[in-house]
Amino acid sequence: MKKKTLKTAAAIFAACMMLGSLAGCGSVENETTTAAAAEIKKSTEAAQTTKAETTQAENLSGTVTLAGSTSMKKLCEAMSEGFMETYTDITVTVEYTGSGAGLESLVQGSIDIGNASRALKDGEKEQGAVENIVAIDGIAVITDKDNSVKDLTAEQLADIYTGNVTNWNEIGGEDEAIVVIGREAGSGTRSAFEELLKIEDACSYAQELDNTGAVLAKVASTPGAIGYVSLDVIDDSVLALSLDGVEASEANIVAGKYLLSRPFVMATMGEISEQNELVRAWFDYVASEEGQSIITDIGLILPQ
Amino acid sequence: MTNKAKLHIVESAAKYIFTFCAVLAVFAVCSITVYMIAKGTPAFKNVGVSELLFGTLWKPTAAEPSFGIQYIILSSIVGTAASVLLGVPIGLFTAVFLTEVSGKRLAAVVQPAIELLAAIPSVIYGLLGLMLLNPLMYKLERILFAGSETHQFTGGANMISAVLVLAIMILPTVVNVSASSIRAVSKELRAASMALGASKMQTIFKVTVPAAKSGIMTGVVLGIGRALGEAMAINMVAGGSVNLPLPFNSVRFLTTQLVSEMGYAEGIHRQVLFSVGLVLYVFIMVINLLLLKLRKEAVENEA
């Protein structure tokens, strides 16, 4: 009797291991999540798709390829999802290789659009890349409401985040320890912030929080705290500091005066009007009402 | 169809349904194990076992990344140990109070209160820690470290906050399991002790509690498991920077490491997070094997 149970148990175990390893083999999780997300979008947006768009969409088929900045992942995912809803026969593929690598592939002609989360360099422009700014990313530096410091220079801000300045009285404030709050490694806001201040991976954070809301709440409730969040989420519970005398506002960012902002560029070889119709359809979609609302929905600023 | 045949079909159908359900559970355990090992080992190859487990620098997104999780493992061990050291005595004494000291009416109030404590979602513990404990800790921090040049002020999000929250969270487990094992101690043992002239407290500490030892240990091990596996509550109060697990440092645990960085991690960074999961999984498995052994001992003791 006992032997038999053992045998059965062994058989069950073996079967499970086999099935388990089968399940473990394919790395399908990414596709499933995007498919699920697309499914949700489909149900909400199907009703909004106009007839004109569907007829237009029927005529175009093919592939649009993008590559470049990892910071633009959120934008590209949302945009390509919406785009493929409208143009069902066009496939959009996006690779996240980094701004420089994306522009290199563009110049070599292996992709249609090169993504860059910075302005194009002169060299890149000379090679024929055209800078199409589709959105602007702005980051605000915030403190709790009782802080008397209203303005910081870029240098002071970098000193605070690298741990060279640890008390507000060193930079003209009250005698209050600075609680340095930031985001977790991998966050786009964090990489943009550190990149723009040129303090990549040199920061010493007292707290690393994993979402914007938590940063906002922590800064609001902790005396002496400093943090950074996307510009669009600022509310009355915190103070947004001006940097080098420039206030953190959409107008200043669009005008290019505010330090902690960067353009999201979808570069093409030659003007958009010279591109094939698939790429033109992509930029039409980005400029459409739907495309623009995708940009603002993920917290980015529309360029003028 | 005869009644007998019908009965036979029902009998065998029920048997298959039960077997299927049992297989499902076993399948879940096996496939999770296989998945964790398959996903968690590549990083050990890519980063190096000792570099990963004993490295102290966590810079996953740097130009030259380093993936040392030693401080994270240490934080989990220290945090769990401290919360158990704090929570177990309180839990045990509460269990003794419930079963031996308090009258029936008082126990009728305390017992449900403790069971309610177990029912509160962990995010609520985290919220309370965030709103009440952290500001309190910050006040303490400002007094203790006033004028310190080297201390990084964390705003009250530190190891102590996490330990306090965990200690409260493991209380119900320890109390309930201990109380039921103390109740199971036979009345004759107590009576014999009293008859020999021992006082009530002497009886409790020298006879009843030792007799219920294996049950109490089960409660402790369950508490360790709960503390080690908790993520949400401590993610909200511990600060989340990777540091040595000192009382007033902002710390990160194995669980909160996964919670906070899984969202955007890519490449080796993502692989390493799976390895962190594997380390946590191994810890939990060891704890549970210990638990199985304790339970077996308890059964043997009773027999």
Short mmCIF file of N, CA and C in Angstrom, two decimals, chain B residues 25-161:
data_model
loop_
_atom_site.label_atom_id
_atom_site.label_comp_id
_atom_site.label_asym_id
_atom_site.label_seq_id
_atom_site.Cartn_x
_atom_site.Cartn_y
_atom_site.Cartn_z
N ALA B 25 -2.63 21.51 -6.50
CA ALA B 25 -1.82 22.18 -5.48
C ALA B 25 -0.35 21.79 -5.60
N VAL B 26 -0.12 20.49 -5.78
CA VAL B 26 1.26 20.02 -5.93
C VAL B 26 1.88 20.63 -7.18
N PHE B 27 1.08 20.68 -8.24
CA PHE B 27 1.58 21.25 -9.49
C PHE B 27 1.99 22.71 -9.28
N ALA B 28 1.16 23.46 -8.54
CA ALA B 28 1.48 24.87 -8.30
C ALA B 28 2.82 25.00 -7.60
N VAL B 29 3.02 24.23 -6.55
CA VAL B 29 4.28 24.30 -5.80
C VAL B 29 5.46 23.96 -6.70
N CYS B 30 5.33 22.86 -7.43
CA CYS B 30 6.44 22.43 -8.29
C CYS B 30 6.74 23.46 -9.37
N SER B 31 5.71 23.95 -10.02
CA SER B 31 5.97 24.86 -11.14
C SER B 31 6.55 26.19 -10.64
N ILE B 32 6.10 26.63 -9.47
CA ILE B 32 6.67 27.87 -8.93
C ILE B 32 8.16 27.65 -8.63
N THR B 33 8.46 26.49 -8.03
CA THR B 33 9.86 26.20 -7.72
C THR B 33 10.70 26.19 -8.99
N VAL B 34 10.22 25.46 -9.99
CA VAL B 34 10.97 25.36 -11.24
C VAL B 34 11.14 26.75 -11.86
N TYR B 35 10.07 27.51 -11.86
CA TYR B 35 10.12 28.85 -12.47
C TYR B 35 11.12 29.75 -11.75
N MET B 36 11.05 29.74 -10.43
CA MET B 36 11.96 30.61 -9.66
C MET B 36 13.41 30.23 -9.92
N ILE B 37 13.68 28.93 -9.98
CA ILE B 37 15.06 28.50 -10.21
C ILE B 37 15.49 28.87 -11.64
N ALA B 38 14.60 28.63 -12.60
CA ALA B 38 14.94 28.93 -13.99
C ALA B 38 15.18 30.42 -14.19
N LYS B 39 14.38 31.25 -13.54
CA LYS B 39 14.50 32.69 -13.72
C LYS B 39 15.56 33.31 -12.82
N GLY B 40 15.81 32.67 -11.68
CA GLY B 40 16.69 33.29 -10.68
C GLY B 40 18.16 32.95 -10.84
N THR B 41 18.46 31.86 -11.57
CA THR B 41 19.87 31.46 -11.67
C THR B 41 20.69 32.19 -12.73
N PRO B 42 20.09 32.64 -13.87
CA PRO B 42 20.95 33.28 -14.88
C PRO B 42 21.79 34.44 -14.34
N ALA B 43 21.21 35.23 -13.44
CA ALA B 43 21.96 36.38 -12.92
C ALA B 43 23.18 35.94 -12.14
N PHE B 44 23.05 34.79 -11.45
CA PHE B 44 24.22 34.30 -10.71
C PHE B 44 25.35 34.01 -11.67
N LYS B 45 24.98 33.49 -12.86
CA LYS B 45 26.01 33.21 -13.87
C LYS B 45 26.58 34.52 -14.42
N ASN B 46 25.67 35.47 -14.72
CA ASN B 46 26.11 36.69 -15.39
C ASN B 46 26.86 37.65 -14.48
N VAL B 47 26.47 37.68 -13.21
CA VAL B 47 27.09 38.63 -12.30
C VAL B 47 28.18 37.96 -11.47
N GLY B 48 27.99 36.71 -11.16
CA GLY B 48 28.93 36.02 -10.28
C GLY B 48 28.30 35.84 -8.92
N VAL B 49 28.36 34.61 -8.39
CA VAL B 49 27.64 34.29 -7.15
C VAL B 49 28.09 35.17 -5.99
N SER B 50 29.42 35.26 -5.78
CA SER B 50 29.87 35.99 -4.60
C SER B 50 29.67 37.49 -4.79
N GLU B 51 29.83 37.95 -6.02
CA GLU B 51 29.64 39.38 -6.27
C GLU B 51 28.19 39.78 -6.00
N LEU B 52 27.27 38.89 -6.37
CA LEU B 52 25.85 39.17 -6.19
C LEU B 52 25.47 39.09 -4.72
N LEU B 53 25.84 38.00 -4.07
CA LEU B 53 25.38 37.77 -2.69
C LEU B 53 26.16 38.59 -1.67
N PHE B 54 27.44 38.85 -1.94
CA PHE B 54 28.25 39.51 -0.92
C PHE B 54 28.70 40.91 -1.32
N GLY B 55 28.36 41.34 -2.53
CA GLY B 55 28.67 42.72 -2.91
C GLY B 55 27.82 43.69 -2.11
N THR B 56 28.39 44.86 -1.82
CA THR B 56 27.64 45.80 -1.00
C THR B 56 27.15 47.01 -1.80
N LEU B 57 27.51 47.07 -3.08
CA LEU B 57 27.16 48.23 -3.88
C LEU B 57 25.99 47.88 -4.79
N TRP B 58 24.89 48.62 -4.66
CA TRP B 58 23.73 48.38 -5.51
C TRP B 58 23.54 49.57 -6.44
N LYS B 59 24.09 49.47 -7.65
CA LYS B 59 23.91 50.52 -8.65
C LYS B 59 23.52 49.86 -9.97
N PRO B 60 22.27 49.43 -10.07
CA PRO B 60 21.88 48.60 -11.21
C PRO B 60 21.82 49.34 -12.54
N THR B 61 21.68 50.67 -12.50
CA THR B 61 21.50 51.39 -13.76
C THR B 61 22.71 52.24 -14.12
N ALA B 62 23.80 52.10 -13.36
CA ALA B 62 24.99 52.90 -13.65
C ALA B 62 25.63 52.45 -14.96
N ALA B 63 26.51 53.29 -15.49
CA ALA B 63 27.21 52.94 -16.71
C ALA B 63 28.00 51.65 -16.51
N GLU B 64 28.64 51.54 -15.33
CA GLU B 64 29.26 50.27 -14.96
C GLU B 64 28.49 49.72 -13.77
N PRO B 65 27.42 48.98 -14.04
CA PRO B 65 26.51 48.59 -12.96
C PRO B 65 27.15 47.62 -11.98
N SER B 66 26.69 47.69 -10.73
CA SER B 66 27.10 46.67 -9.77
C SER B 66 25.85 46.20 -9.03
N PHE B 67 25.78 44.90 -8.80
CA PHE B 67 24.56 44.29 -8.30
C PHE B 67 24.77 43.57 -6.98
N GLY B 68 25.37 44.24 -6.00
CA GLY B 68 25.58 43.59 -4.71
C GLY B 68 24.33 43.67 -3.84
N ILE B 69 23.84 42.51 -3.36
CA ILE B 69 22.61 42.55 -2.55
C ILE B 69 22.88 42.17 -1.09
N GLN B 70 24.15 42.24 -0.68
CA GLN B 70 24.45 41.82 0.70
C GLN B 70 23.66 42.63 1.73
N TYR B 71 23.63 43.95 1.59
CA TYR B 71 22.93 44.79 2.55
C TYR B 71 21.44 44.48 2.57
N ILE B 72 20.93 44.10 1.39
CA ILE B 72 19.50 43.80 1.31
C ILE B 72 19.18 42.51 2.06
N ILE B 73 20.04 41.50 1.86
CA ILE B 73 19.86 40.24 2.58
C ILE B 73 20.00 40.48 4.08
N LEU B 74 21.04 41.23 4.47
CA LEU B 74 21.26 41.52 5.89
C LEU B 74 20.06 42.25 6.49
N SER B 75 19.53 43.22 5.75
CA SER B 75 18.38 43.97 6.26
C SER B 75 17.22 43.04 6.53
N SER B 76 16.96 42.11 5.61
CA SER B 76 15.86 41.18 5.80
C SER B 76 16.08 40.32 7.04
N ILE B 77 17.31 39.83 7.21
CA ILE B 77 17.60 38.96 8.36
C ILE B 77 17.50 39.75 9.66
N VAL B 78 18.15 40.92 9.69
CA VAL B 78 18.15 41.72 10.92
C VAL B 78 16.73 42.19 11.26
N GLY B 79 16.02 42.66 10.25
CA GLY B 79 14.66 43.16 10.47
C GLY B 79 13.75 42.07 11.00
N THR B 80 13.84 40.88 10.40
CA THR B 80 13.01 39.77 10.84
C THR B 80 13.38 39.35 12.26
N ALA B 81 14.68 39.20 12.51
CA ALA B 81 15.13 38.76 13.82
C ALA B 81 14.69 39.75 14.90
N ALA B 82 14.89 41.04 14.64
CA ALA B 82 14.54 42.04 15.65
C ALA B 82 13.04 42.04 15.92
N SER B 83 12.24 41.92 14.86
CA SER B 83 10.79 41.96 15.07
C SER B 83 10.33 40.71 15.81
N VAL B 84 10.98 39.58 15.58
CA VAL B 84 10.62 38.35 16.29
C VAL B 84 11.03 38.47 17.77
N LEU B 85 12.23 39.02 18.01
CA LEU B 85 12.69 39.20 19.39
C LEU B 85 11.73 40.09 20.17
N LEU B 86 11.17 41.07 19.46
CA LEU B 86 10.26 42.01 20.10
C LEU B 86 8.85 41.43 20.20
N GLY B 87 8.42 40.79 19.14
CA GLY B 87 7.03 40.34 19.06
C GLY B 87 6.74 39.06 19.81
N VAL B 88 7.72 38.14 19.85
CA VAL B 88 7.45 36.84 20.46
C VAL B 88 7.20 36.92 21.96
N PRO B 89 8.04 37.61 22.74
CA PRO B 89 7.73 37.71 24.17
C PRO B 89 6.35 38.33 24.42
N ILE B 90 6.05 39.40 23.71
CA ILE B 90 4.75 40.04 23.90
C ILE B 90 3.63 39.06 23.53
N GLY B 91 3.83 38.37 22.42
CA GLY B 91 2.82 37.43 21.96
C GLY B 91 2.64 36.27 22.93
N LEU B 92 3.76 35.76 23.41
CA LEU B 92 3.70 34.62 24.33
C LEU B 92 3.01 35.01 25.63
N PHE B 93 3.39 36.20 26.16
CA PHE B 93 2.78 36.63 27.42
C PHE B 93 1.28 36.89 27.23
N THR B 94 0.92 37.41 26.05
CA THR B 94 -0.50 37.61 25.78
C THR B 94 -1.23 36.27 25.77
N ALA B 95 -0.59 35.27 25.17
CA ALA B 95 -1.20 33.94 25.11
C ALA B 95 -1.37 33.38 26.52
N VAL B 96 -0.33 33.56 27.35
CA VAL B 96 -0.42 33.08 28.74
C VAL B 96 -1.54 33.80 29.47
N PHE B 97 -1.61 35.13 29.25
CA PHE B 97 -2.67 35.91 29.88
C PHE B 97 -4.04 35.38 29.49
N LEU B 98 -4.19 35.14 28.19
CA LEU B 98 -5.48 34.69 27.67
C LEU B 98 -5.90 33.36 28.27
N THR B 99 -4.93 32.43 28.36
CA THR B 99 -5.31 31.07 28.72
C THR B 99 -5.24 30.81 30.22
N GLU B 100 -4.32 31.46 30.92
CA GLU B 100 -4.07 31.10 32.31
C GLU B 100 -4.49 32.16 33.32
N VAL B 101 -4.35 33.42 32.95
CA VAL B 101 -4.49 34.48 33.95
C VAL B 101 -5.87 35.13 33.91
N SER B 102 -6.30 35.53 32.73
CA SER B 102 -7.52 36.33 32.65
C SER B 102 -8.75 35.48 32.91
N GLY B 103 -9.80 36.17 33.36
CA GLY B 103 -11.08 35.50 33.52
C GLY B 103 -11.70 35.29 32.15
N LYS B 104 -12.76 34.49 32.10
CA LYS B 104 -13.39 34.19 30.82
C LYS B 104 -13.90 35.44 30.14
N ARG B 105 -14.42 36.40 30.94
CA ARG B 105 -15.05 37.58 30.33
C ARG B 105 -14.01 38.48 29.66
N LEU B 106 -12.88 38.63 30.35
CA LEU B 106 -11.82 39.47 29.79
C LEU B 106 -11.24 38.81 28.53
N ALA B 107 -11.05 37.50 28.60
CA ALA B 107 -10.52 36.77 27.45
C ALA B 107 -11.46 36.91 26.26
N ALA B 108 -12.75 37.00 26.54
CA ALA B 108 -13.73 37.13 25.46
C ALA B 108 -13.58 38.46 24.73
N VAL B 109 -12.95 39.44 25.39
CA VAL B 109 -12.71 40.72 24.73
C VAL B 109 -11.35 40.71 24.01
N VAL B 110 -10.33 40.16 24.72
CA VAL B 110 -8.97 40.23 24.18
C VAL B 110 -8.80 39.32 22.97
N GLN B 111 -9.36 38.12 23.06
CA GLN B 111 -9.18 37.14 21.97
C GLN B 111 -9.67 37.67 20.61
N PRO B 112 -10.91 38.17 20.54
CA PRO B 112 -11.37 38.70 19.24
C PRO B 112 -10.54 39.89 18.78
N ALA B 113 -10.07 40.70 19.74
CA ALA B 113 -9.26 41.87 19.37
C ALA B 113 -8.00 41.42 18.64
N ILE B 114 -7.41 40.34 19.16
CA ILE B 114 -6.18 39.84 18.54
C ILE B 114 -6.47 39.22 17.19
N GLU B 115 -7.62 38.54 17.10
CA GLU B 115 -7.97 37.97 15.80
C GLU B 115 -8.24 39.07 14.77
N LEU B 116 -8.81 40.17 15.22
CA LEU B 116 -9.02 41.31 14.32
C LEU B 116 -7.70 41.87 13.82
N LEU B 117 -6.73 41.87 14.72
CA LEU B 117 -5.39 42.37 14.36
C LEU B 117 -4.85 41.60 13.15
N ALA B 118 -5.16 40.30 13.10
CA ALA B 118 -4.68 39.47 11.99
C ALA B 118 -5.44 39.79 10.71
N ALA B 119 -6.64 40.30 10.85
CA ALA B 119 -7.48 40.52 9.67
C ALA B 119 -7.19 41.85 8.99
N ILE B 120 -6.48 42.74 9.69
CA ILE B 120 -6.20 44.06 9.10
C ILE B 120 -5.22 43.91 7.94
N PRO B 121 -5.54 44.44 6.77
CA PRO B 121 -4.64 44.31 5.63
C PRO B 121 -3.31 45.00 5.89
N SER B 122 -2.24 44.46 5.31
CA SER B 122 -0.91 44.97 5.64
C SER B 122 -0.73 46.43 5.17
N VAL B 123 -1.46 46.81 4.14
CA VAL B 123 -1.31 48.18 3.65
C VAL B 123 -1.79 49.20 4.70
N ILE B 124 -2.73 48.76 5.54
CA ILE B 124 -3.21 49.64 6.62
C ILE B 124 -2.11 49.82 7.66
N TYR B 125 -1.42 48.71 7.98
CA TYR B 125 -0.29 48.83 8.90
C TYR B 125 0.74 49.81 8.33
N GLY B 126 0.98 49.68 7.03
CA GLY B 126 1.95 50.56 6.39
C GLY B 126 1.53 52.01 6.47
N LEU B 127 0.26 52.24 6.23
CA LEU B 127 -0.28 53.60 6.25
C LEU B 127 -0.14 54.22 7.64
N LEU B 128 -0.50 53.43 8.66
CA LEU B 128 -0.37 53.94 10.02
C LEU B 128 1.09 54.21 10.37
N GLY B 129 1.96 53.30 9.94
CA GLY B 129 3.39 53.50 10.18
C GLY B 129 3.87 54.78 9.53
N LEU B 130 3.40 54.99 8.31
CA LEU B 130 3.79 56.17 7.54
C LEU B 130 3.31 57.46 8.20
N MET B 131 2.07 57.45 8.69
CA MET B 131 1.47 58.67 9.21
C MET B 131 1.85 58.93 10.68
N LEU B 132 2.00 57.85 11.47
CA LEU B 132 2.24 58.04 12.90
C LEU B 132 3.68 57.76 13.31
N LEU B 133 4.18 56.61 12.87
CA LEU B 133 5.49 56.16 13.33
C LEU B 133 6.63 57.01 12.74
N ASN B 134 6.57 57.25 11.44
CA ASN B 134 7.67 57.97 10.79
C ASN B 134 7.88 59.38 11.34
N PRO B 135 6.85 60.17 11.51
CA PRO B 135 7.07 61.50 12.10
C PRO B 135 7.66 61.43 13.51
N LEU B 136 7.19 60.44 14.28
CA LEU B 136 7.70 60.23 15.63
C LEU B 136 9.20 59.89 15.58
N MET B 137 9.53 58.99 14.66
CA MET B 137 10.93 58.58 14.50
C MET B 137 11.80 59.75 14.06
N TYR B 138 11.23 60.62 13.23
CA TYR B 138 12.00 61.76 12.76
C TYR B 138 12.32 62.71 13.92
N LYS B 139 11.35 62.87 14.82
CA LYS B 139 11.60 63.71 16.01
C LYS B 139 12.75 63.13 16.82
N LEU B 140 12.69 61.80 17.01
CA LEU B 140 13.73 61.10 17.76
C LEU B 140 15.08 61.24 17.06
N GLU B 141 15.05 61.07 15.75
CA GLU B 141 16.27 61.14 14.95
C GLU B 141 16.92 62.51 15.09
N ARG B 142 16.07 63.54 15.08
CA ARG B 142 16.61 64.91 15.15
C ARG B 142 17.23 65.19 16.51
N ILE B 143 16.68 64.57 17.56
CA ILE B 143 17.26 64.76 18.89
C ILE B 143 18.56 63.99 18.99
N LEU B 144 18.54 62.71 18.56
CA LEU B 144 19.71 61.83 18.72
C LEU B 144 20.89 62.26 17.86
N PHE B 145 20.60 62.71 16.65
CA PHE B 145 21.69 63.01 15.73
C PHE B 145 21.90 64.51 15.53
N ALA B 146 21.41 65.33 16.48
CA ALA B 146 21.56 66.77 16.34
C ALA B 146 23.03 67.13 16.19
N GLY B 147 23.34 67.88 15.15
CA GLY B 147 24.72 68.32 14.95
C GLY B 147 25.63 67.29 14.34
N SER B 148 25.09 66.10 14.03
CA SER B 148 25.94 65.06 13.45
C SER B 148 26.31 65.43 12.01
N GLU B 149 27.59 65.22 11.70
CA GLU B 149 28.07 65.56 10.36
C GLU B 149 27.88 64.40 9.40
N THR B 150 27.93 63.18 9.96
CA THR B 150 27.97 62.02 9.09
C THR B 150 26.61 61.37 8.86
N HIS B 151 25.69 61.59 9.79
CA HIS B 151 24.41 60.89 9.66
C HIS B 151 23.56 61.48 8.53
N GLN B 152 23.00 60.60 7.71
CA GLN B 152 22.09 61.08 6.68
C GLN B 152 20.66 61.03 7.24
N PHE B 153 20.04 62.20 7.31
CA PHE B 153 18.69 62.25 7.88
C PHE B 153 17.69 61.62 6.93
N THR B 154 16.87 60.71 7.47
CA THR B 154 15.98 59.95 6.60
C THR B 154 14.52 60.38 6.74
N GLY B 155 14.25 61.33 7.60
CA GLY B 155 12.86 61.75 7.77
C GLY B 155 12.03 60.71 8.51
N GLY B 156 12.69 59.84 9.29
CA GLY B 156 11.95 58.90 10.13
C GLY B 156 11.66 57.56 9.47
N ALA B 157 11.96 57.45 8.17
CA ALA B 157 11.75 56.16 7.52
C ALA B 157 12.99 55.32 7.74
N ASN B 158 12.94 54.39 8.68
CA ASN B 158 14.14 53.65 9.03
C ASN B 158 13.85 52.23 9.48
N MET B 159 14.91 51.54 9.86
CA MET B 159 14.82 50.15 10.30
C MET B 159 13.87 49.99 11.49
N ILE B 160 13.97 50.90 12.48
CA ILE B 160 13.13 50.75 13.67
C ILE B 160 11.65 50.77 13.31
N SER B 161 11.27 51.71 12.44
CA SER B 161 9.87 51.77 12.02
C SER B 161 9.42 50.44 11.45
#
